[in-house]
PDB file of C-alpha atoms in Angstrom:
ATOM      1  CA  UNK A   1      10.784 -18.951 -13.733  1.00 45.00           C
ATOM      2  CA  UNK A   2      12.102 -15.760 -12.394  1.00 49.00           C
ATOM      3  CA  UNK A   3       9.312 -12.909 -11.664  1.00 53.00           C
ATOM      4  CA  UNK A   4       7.941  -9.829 -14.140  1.00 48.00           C
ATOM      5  CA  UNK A   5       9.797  -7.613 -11.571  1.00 46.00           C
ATOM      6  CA  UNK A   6      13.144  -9.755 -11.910  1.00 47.00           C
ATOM      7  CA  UNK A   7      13.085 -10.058 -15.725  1.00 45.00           C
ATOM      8  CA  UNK A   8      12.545  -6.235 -16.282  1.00 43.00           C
ATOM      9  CA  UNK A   9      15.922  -5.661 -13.519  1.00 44.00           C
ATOM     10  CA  UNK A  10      13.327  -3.699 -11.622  1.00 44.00           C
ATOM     11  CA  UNK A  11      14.680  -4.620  -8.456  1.00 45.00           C
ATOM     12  CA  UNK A  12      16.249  -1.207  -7.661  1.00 39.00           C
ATOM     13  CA  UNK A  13      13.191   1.069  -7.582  1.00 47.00           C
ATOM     14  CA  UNK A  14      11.626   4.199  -5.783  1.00 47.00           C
ATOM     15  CA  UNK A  15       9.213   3.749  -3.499  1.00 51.00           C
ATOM     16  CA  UNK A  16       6.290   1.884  -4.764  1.00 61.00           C
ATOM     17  CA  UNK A  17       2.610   3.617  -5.558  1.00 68.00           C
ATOM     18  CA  UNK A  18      -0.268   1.244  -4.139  1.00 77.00           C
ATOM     19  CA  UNK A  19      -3.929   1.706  -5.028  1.00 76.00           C
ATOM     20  CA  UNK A  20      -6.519  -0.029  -7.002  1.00 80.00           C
ATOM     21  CA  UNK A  21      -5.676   2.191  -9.678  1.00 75.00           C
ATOM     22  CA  UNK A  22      -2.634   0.016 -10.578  1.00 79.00           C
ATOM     23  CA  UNK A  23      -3.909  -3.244  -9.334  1.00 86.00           C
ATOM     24  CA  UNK A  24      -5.001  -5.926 -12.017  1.00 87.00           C
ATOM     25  CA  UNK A  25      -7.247  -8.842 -10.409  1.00 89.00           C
ATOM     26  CA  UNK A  26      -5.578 -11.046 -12.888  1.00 92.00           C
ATOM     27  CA  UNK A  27      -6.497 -15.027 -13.338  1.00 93.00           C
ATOM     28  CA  UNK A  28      -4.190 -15.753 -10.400  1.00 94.00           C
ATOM     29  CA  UNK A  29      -6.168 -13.716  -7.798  1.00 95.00           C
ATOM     30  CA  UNK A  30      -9.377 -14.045  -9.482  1.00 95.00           C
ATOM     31  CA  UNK A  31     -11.354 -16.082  -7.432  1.00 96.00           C
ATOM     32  CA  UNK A  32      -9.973 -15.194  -3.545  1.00 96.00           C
ATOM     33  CA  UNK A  33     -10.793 -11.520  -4.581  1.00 95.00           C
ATOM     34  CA  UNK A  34     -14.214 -12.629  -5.400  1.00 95.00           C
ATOM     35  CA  UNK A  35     -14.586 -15.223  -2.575  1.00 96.00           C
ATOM     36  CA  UNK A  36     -12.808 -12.994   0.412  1.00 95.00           C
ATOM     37  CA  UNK A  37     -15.377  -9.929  -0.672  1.00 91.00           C
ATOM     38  CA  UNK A  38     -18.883 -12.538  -0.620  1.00 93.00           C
ATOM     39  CA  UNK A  39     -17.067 -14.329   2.608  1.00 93.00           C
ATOM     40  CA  UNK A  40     -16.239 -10.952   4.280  1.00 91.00           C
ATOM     41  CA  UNK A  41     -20.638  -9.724   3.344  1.00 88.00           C
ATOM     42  CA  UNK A  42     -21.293 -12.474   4.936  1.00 89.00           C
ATOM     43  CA  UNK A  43     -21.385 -14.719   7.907  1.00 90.00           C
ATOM     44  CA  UNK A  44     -18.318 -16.903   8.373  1.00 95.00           C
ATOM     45  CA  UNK A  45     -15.812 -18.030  10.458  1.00 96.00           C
ATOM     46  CA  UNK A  46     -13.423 -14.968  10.468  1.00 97.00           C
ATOM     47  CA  UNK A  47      -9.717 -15.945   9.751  1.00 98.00           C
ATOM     48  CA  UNK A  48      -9.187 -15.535   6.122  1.00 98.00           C
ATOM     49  CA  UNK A  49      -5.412 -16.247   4.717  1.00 98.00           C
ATOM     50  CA  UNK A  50      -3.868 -15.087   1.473  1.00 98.00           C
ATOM     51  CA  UNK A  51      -0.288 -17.168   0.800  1.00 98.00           C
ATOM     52  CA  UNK A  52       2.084 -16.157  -2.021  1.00 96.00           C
ATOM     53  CA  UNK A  53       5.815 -16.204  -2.805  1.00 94.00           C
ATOM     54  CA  UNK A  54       8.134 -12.960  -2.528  1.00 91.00           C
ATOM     55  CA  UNK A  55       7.107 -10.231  -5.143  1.00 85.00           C
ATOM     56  CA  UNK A  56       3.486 -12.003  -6.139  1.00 91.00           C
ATOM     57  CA  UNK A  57       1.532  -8.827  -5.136  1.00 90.00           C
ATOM     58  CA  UNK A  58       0.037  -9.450  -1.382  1.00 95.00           C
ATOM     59  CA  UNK A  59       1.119  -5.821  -0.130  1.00 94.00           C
ATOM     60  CA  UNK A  60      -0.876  -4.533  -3.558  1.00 92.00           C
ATOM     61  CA  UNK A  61      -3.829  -6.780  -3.329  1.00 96.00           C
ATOM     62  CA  UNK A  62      -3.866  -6.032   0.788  1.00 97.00           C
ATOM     63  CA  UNK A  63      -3.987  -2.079   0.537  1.00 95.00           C
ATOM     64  CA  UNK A  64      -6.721  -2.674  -2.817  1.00 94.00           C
ATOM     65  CA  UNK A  65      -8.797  -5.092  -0.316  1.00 96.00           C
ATOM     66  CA  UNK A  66      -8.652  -2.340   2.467  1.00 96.00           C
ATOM     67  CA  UNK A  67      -9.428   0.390  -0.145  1.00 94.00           C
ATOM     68  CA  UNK A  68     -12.593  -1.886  -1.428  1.00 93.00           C
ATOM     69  CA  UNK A  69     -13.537  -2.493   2.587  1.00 93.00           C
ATOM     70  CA  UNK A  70     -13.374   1.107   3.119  1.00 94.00           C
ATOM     71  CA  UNK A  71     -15.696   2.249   1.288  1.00 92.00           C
ATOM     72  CA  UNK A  72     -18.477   0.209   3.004  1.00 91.00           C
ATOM     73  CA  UNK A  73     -17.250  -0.100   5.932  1.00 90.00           C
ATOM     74  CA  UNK A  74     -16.117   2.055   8.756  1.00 87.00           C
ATOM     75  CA  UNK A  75     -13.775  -0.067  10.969  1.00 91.00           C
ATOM     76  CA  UNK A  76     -11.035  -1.143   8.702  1.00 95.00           C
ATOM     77  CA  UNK A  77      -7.636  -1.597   9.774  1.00 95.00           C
ATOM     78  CA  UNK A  78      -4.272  -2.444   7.478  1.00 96.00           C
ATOM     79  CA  UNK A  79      -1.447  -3.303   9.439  1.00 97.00           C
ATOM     80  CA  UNK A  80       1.955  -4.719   8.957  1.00 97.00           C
ATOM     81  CA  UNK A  81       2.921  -7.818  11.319  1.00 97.00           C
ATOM     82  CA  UNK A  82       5.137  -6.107  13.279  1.00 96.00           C
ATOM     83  CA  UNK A  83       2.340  -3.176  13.757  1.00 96.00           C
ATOM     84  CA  UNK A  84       0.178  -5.882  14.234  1.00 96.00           C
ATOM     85  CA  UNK A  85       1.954  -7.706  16.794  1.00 94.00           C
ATOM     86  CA  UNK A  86       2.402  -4.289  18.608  1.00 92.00           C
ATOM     87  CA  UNK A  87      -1.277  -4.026  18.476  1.00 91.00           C
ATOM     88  CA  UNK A  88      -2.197  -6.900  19.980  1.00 90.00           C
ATOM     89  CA  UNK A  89       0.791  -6.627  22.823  1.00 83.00           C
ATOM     90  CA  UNK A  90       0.435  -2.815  24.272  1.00 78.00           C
ATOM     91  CA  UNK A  91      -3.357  -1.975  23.256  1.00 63.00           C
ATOM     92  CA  UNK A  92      -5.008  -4.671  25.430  1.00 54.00           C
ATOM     93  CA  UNK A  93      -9.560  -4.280  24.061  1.00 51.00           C
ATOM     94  CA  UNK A  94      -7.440  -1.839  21.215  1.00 54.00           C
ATOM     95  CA  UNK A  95     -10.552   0.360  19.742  1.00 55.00           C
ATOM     96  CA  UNK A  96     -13.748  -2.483  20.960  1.00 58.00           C
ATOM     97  CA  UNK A  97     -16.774  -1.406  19.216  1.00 59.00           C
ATOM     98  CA  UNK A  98     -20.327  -3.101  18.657  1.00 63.00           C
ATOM     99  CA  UNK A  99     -19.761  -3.226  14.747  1.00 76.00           C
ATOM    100  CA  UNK A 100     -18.078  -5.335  12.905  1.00 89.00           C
ATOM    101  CA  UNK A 101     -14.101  -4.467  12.627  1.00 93.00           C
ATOM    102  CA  UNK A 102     -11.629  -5.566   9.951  1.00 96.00           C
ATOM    103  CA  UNK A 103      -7.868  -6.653  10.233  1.00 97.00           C
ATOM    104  CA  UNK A 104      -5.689  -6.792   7.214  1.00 98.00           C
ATOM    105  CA  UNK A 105      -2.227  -8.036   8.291  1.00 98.00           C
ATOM    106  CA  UNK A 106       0.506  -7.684   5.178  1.00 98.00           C
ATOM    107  CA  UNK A 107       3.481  -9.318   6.010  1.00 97.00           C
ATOM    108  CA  UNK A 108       1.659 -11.261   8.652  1.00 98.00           C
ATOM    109  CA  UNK A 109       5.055 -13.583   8.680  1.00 98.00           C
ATOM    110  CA  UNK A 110       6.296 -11.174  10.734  1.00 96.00           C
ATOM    111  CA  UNK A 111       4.210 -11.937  13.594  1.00 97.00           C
ATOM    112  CA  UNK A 112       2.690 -15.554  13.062  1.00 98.00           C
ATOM    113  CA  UNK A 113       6.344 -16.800  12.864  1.00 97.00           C
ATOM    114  CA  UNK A 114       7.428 -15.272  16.245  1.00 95.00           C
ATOM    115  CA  UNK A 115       4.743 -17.090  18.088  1.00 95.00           C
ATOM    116  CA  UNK A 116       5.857 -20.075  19.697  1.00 92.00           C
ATOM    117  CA  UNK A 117       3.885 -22.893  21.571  1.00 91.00           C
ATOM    118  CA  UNK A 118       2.004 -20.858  24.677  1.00 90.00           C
ATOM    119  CA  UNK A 119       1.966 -17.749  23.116  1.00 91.00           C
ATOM    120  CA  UNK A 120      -1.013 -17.153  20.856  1.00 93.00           C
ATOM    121  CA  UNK A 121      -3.532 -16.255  23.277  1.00 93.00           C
ATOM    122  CA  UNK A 122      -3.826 -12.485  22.097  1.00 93.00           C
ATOM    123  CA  UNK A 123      -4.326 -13.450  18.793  1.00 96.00           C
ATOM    124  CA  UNK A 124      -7.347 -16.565  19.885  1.00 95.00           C
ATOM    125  CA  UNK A 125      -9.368 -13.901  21.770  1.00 93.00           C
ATOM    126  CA  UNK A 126      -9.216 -11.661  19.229  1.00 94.00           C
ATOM    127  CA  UNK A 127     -10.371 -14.442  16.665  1.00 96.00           C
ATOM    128  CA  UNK A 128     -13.290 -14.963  19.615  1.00 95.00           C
ATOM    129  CA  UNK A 129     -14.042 -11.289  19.596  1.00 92.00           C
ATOM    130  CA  UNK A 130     -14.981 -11.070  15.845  1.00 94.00           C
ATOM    131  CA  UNK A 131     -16.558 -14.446  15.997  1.00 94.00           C
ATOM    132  CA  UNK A 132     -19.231 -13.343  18.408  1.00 92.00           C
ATOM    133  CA  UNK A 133     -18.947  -9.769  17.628  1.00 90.00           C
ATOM    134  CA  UNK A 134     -18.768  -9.887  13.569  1.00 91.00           C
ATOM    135  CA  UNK A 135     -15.215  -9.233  11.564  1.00 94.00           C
ATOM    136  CA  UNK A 136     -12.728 -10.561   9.946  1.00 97.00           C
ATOM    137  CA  UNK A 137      -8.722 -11.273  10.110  1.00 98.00           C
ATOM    138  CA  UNK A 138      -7.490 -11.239   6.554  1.00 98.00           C
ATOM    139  CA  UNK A 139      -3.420 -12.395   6.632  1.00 99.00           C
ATOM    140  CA  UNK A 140      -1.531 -11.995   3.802  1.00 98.00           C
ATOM    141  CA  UNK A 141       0.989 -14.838   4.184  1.00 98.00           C
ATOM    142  CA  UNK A 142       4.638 -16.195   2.454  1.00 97.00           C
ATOM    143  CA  UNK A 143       4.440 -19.759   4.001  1.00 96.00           C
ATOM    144  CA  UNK A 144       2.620 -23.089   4.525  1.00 95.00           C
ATOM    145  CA  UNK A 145       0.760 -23.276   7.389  1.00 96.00           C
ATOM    146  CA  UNK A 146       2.840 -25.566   8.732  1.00 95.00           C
ATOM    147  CA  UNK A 147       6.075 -23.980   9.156  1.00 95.00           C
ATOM    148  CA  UNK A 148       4.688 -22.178  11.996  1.00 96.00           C
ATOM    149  CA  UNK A 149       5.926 -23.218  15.595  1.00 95.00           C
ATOM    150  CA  UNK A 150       2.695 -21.757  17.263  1.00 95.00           C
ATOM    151  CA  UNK A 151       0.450 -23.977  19.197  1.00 94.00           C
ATOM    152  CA  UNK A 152      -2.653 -26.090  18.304  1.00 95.00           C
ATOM    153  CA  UNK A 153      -5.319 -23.392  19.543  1.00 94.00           C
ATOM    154  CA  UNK A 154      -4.348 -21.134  16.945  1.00 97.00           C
ATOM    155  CA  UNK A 155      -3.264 -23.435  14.169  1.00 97.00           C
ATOM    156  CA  UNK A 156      -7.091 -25.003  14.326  1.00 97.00           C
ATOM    157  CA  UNK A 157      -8.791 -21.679  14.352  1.00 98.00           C
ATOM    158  CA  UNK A 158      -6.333 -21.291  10.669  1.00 98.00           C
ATOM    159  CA  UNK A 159      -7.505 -24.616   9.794  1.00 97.00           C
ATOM    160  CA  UNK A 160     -11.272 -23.029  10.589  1.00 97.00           C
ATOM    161  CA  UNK A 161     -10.948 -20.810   7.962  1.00 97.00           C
ATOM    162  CA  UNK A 162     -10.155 -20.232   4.313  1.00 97.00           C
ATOM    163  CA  UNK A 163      -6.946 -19.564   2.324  1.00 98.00           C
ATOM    164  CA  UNK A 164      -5.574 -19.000  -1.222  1.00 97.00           C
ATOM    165  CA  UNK A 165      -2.902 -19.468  -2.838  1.00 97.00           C
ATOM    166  CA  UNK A 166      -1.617 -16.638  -5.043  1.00 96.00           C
ATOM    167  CA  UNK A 167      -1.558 -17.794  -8.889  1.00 94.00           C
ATOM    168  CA  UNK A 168       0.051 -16.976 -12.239  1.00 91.00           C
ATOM    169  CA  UNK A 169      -1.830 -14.782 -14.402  1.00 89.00           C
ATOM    170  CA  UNK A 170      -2.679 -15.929 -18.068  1.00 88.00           C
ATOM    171  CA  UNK A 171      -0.856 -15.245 -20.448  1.00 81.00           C
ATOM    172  CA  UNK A 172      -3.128 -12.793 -21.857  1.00 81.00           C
ATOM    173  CA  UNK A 173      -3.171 -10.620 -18.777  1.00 79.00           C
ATOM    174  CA  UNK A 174       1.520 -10.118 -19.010  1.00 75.00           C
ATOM    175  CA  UNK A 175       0.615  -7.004 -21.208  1.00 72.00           C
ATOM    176  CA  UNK A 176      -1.689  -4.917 -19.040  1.00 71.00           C
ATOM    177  CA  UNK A 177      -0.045  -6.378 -15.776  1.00 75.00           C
ATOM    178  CA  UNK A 178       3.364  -5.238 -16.864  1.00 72.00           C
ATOM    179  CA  UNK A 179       2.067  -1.898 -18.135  1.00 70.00           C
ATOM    180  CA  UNK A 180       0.672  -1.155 -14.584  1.00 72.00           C
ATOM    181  CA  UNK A 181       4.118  -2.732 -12.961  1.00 72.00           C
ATOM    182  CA  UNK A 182       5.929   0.109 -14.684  1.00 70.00           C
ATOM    183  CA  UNK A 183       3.461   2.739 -14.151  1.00 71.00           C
ATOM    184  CA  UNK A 184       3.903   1.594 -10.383  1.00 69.00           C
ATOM    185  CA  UNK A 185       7.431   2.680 -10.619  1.00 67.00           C
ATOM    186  CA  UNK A 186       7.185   5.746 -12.605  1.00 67.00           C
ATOM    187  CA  UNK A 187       8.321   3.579 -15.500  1.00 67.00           C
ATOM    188  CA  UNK A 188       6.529   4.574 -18.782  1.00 70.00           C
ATOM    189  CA  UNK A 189       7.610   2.764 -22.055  1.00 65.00           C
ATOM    190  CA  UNK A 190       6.152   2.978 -25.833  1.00 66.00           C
ATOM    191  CA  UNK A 191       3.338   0.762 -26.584  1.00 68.00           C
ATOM    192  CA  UNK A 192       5.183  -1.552 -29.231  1.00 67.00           C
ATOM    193  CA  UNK A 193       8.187  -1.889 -26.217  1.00 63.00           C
ATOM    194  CA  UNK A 194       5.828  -3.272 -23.637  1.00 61.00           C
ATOM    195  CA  UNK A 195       4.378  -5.684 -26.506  1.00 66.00           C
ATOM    196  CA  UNK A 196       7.651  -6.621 -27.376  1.00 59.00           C
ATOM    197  CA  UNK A 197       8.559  -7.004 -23.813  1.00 62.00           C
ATOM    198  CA  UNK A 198       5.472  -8.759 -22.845  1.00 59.00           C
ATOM    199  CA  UNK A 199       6.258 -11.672 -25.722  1.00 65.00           C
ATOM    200  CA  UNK A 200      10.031 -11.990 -24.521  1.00 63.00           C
ATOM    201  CA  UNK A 201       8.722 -12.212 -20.242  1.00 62.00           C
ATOM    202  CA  UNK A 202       7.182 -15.707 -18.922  1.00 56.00           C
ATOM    203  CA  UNK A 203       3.611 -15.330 -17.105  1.00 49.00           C
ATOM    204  CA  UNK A 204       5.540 -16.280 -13.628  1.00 54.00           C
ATOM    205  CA  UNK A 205       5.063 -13.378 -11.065  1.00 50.00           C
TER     206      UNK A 205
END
């Protein structure tokens, strides 16, 4: 079924506004928002992946977990996977502290799928840093594991770790979800449109 963003013909838009303000932890995302926050308090083995299609919401529910993080913590990092790729290349020990540091990679396609076999060693000592050293790697993801042409080193420190899959909301939740999708894009319709919209639109993100 074609997305909430599709259906409305949102696809030409400004620039989109993200903050926990207009993020809805909806049925689909319920339980890695819980899970990543108690995994991330805790003591765990730190790769922690988030997979969804095009358009389900990872760059919104990335810049919401890094907003939540914040608050609590002091070294919290969002990056793109380019940025993050240029991170890991050029700053060699980049910003090596004591305390525990946090990497949210949106997009993180953009660097996982570039490695090939031989080439993830930046990326394992980093994932040894923050194992000895305390932190997390949170990678918002489009695709399987699998489709990945990196090596075995990395792909069992993935396997070490948790992941979630980006879900539908319920059908309950298409009315407040699409209200925040349109205040997202400066979009503001009558209450009895986005009713009326919200019974015409599947659940499908």
């Amino acid at each position: 079924m074609p997305s909430l963003v599709r259906q409305l013909g949102l696809a030409i838009r400004p620039r989109l506004s993200y903050s926990r303000a207009n993020f809805l932890v909806h049925a689909g995302i319920a339980e890695a928002h819980a899970e990543i926050q108690r995994i991330i308090d805790g003591n765990f083995y730190p790769v922690v992946s988030v997979v969804g299609e095009r358009r389900s919401g990872k760059t919104h529910f990335a810049v919401h977990l890094t907003e939540t993080l914040s608050e609590v913590h002091d070294s919290v990092y969002l990056f793109d996977g380019e940025q993050f790729r240029n991170v890991l290349l050029e700053s060699s020990g980049w910003n090596r502290s004591n305390g525990k540091r946090y990497f949210i990679v949106d997009d993180a396609d953009r660097y996982l799928a570039s490695l090939d076999d031989g080439e993830s060693g930046a990326l394992v000592r980093l994932i040894e840093e923050l194992r000895v050293q305390g932190g997390y790697l949170v990678f918002f993801r489009g695709v399987p594991l699998e489709s990945y042409g990196f090596d075995d080193h990395l792909r069992s420190r993935f396997r070490s770790g948790m992941e979630w899959v980006i879900g539908d909301p319920d059908r309950s939740e298409v009315l407040p979800l699409l209200n925040l999708l349109c205040r997202q894009r400066g979009i503001r319709f009558p209450e009895k449109k986005l009713q009326y919209l919200s019974r015409r639109l599947g659940n499908s993100l």
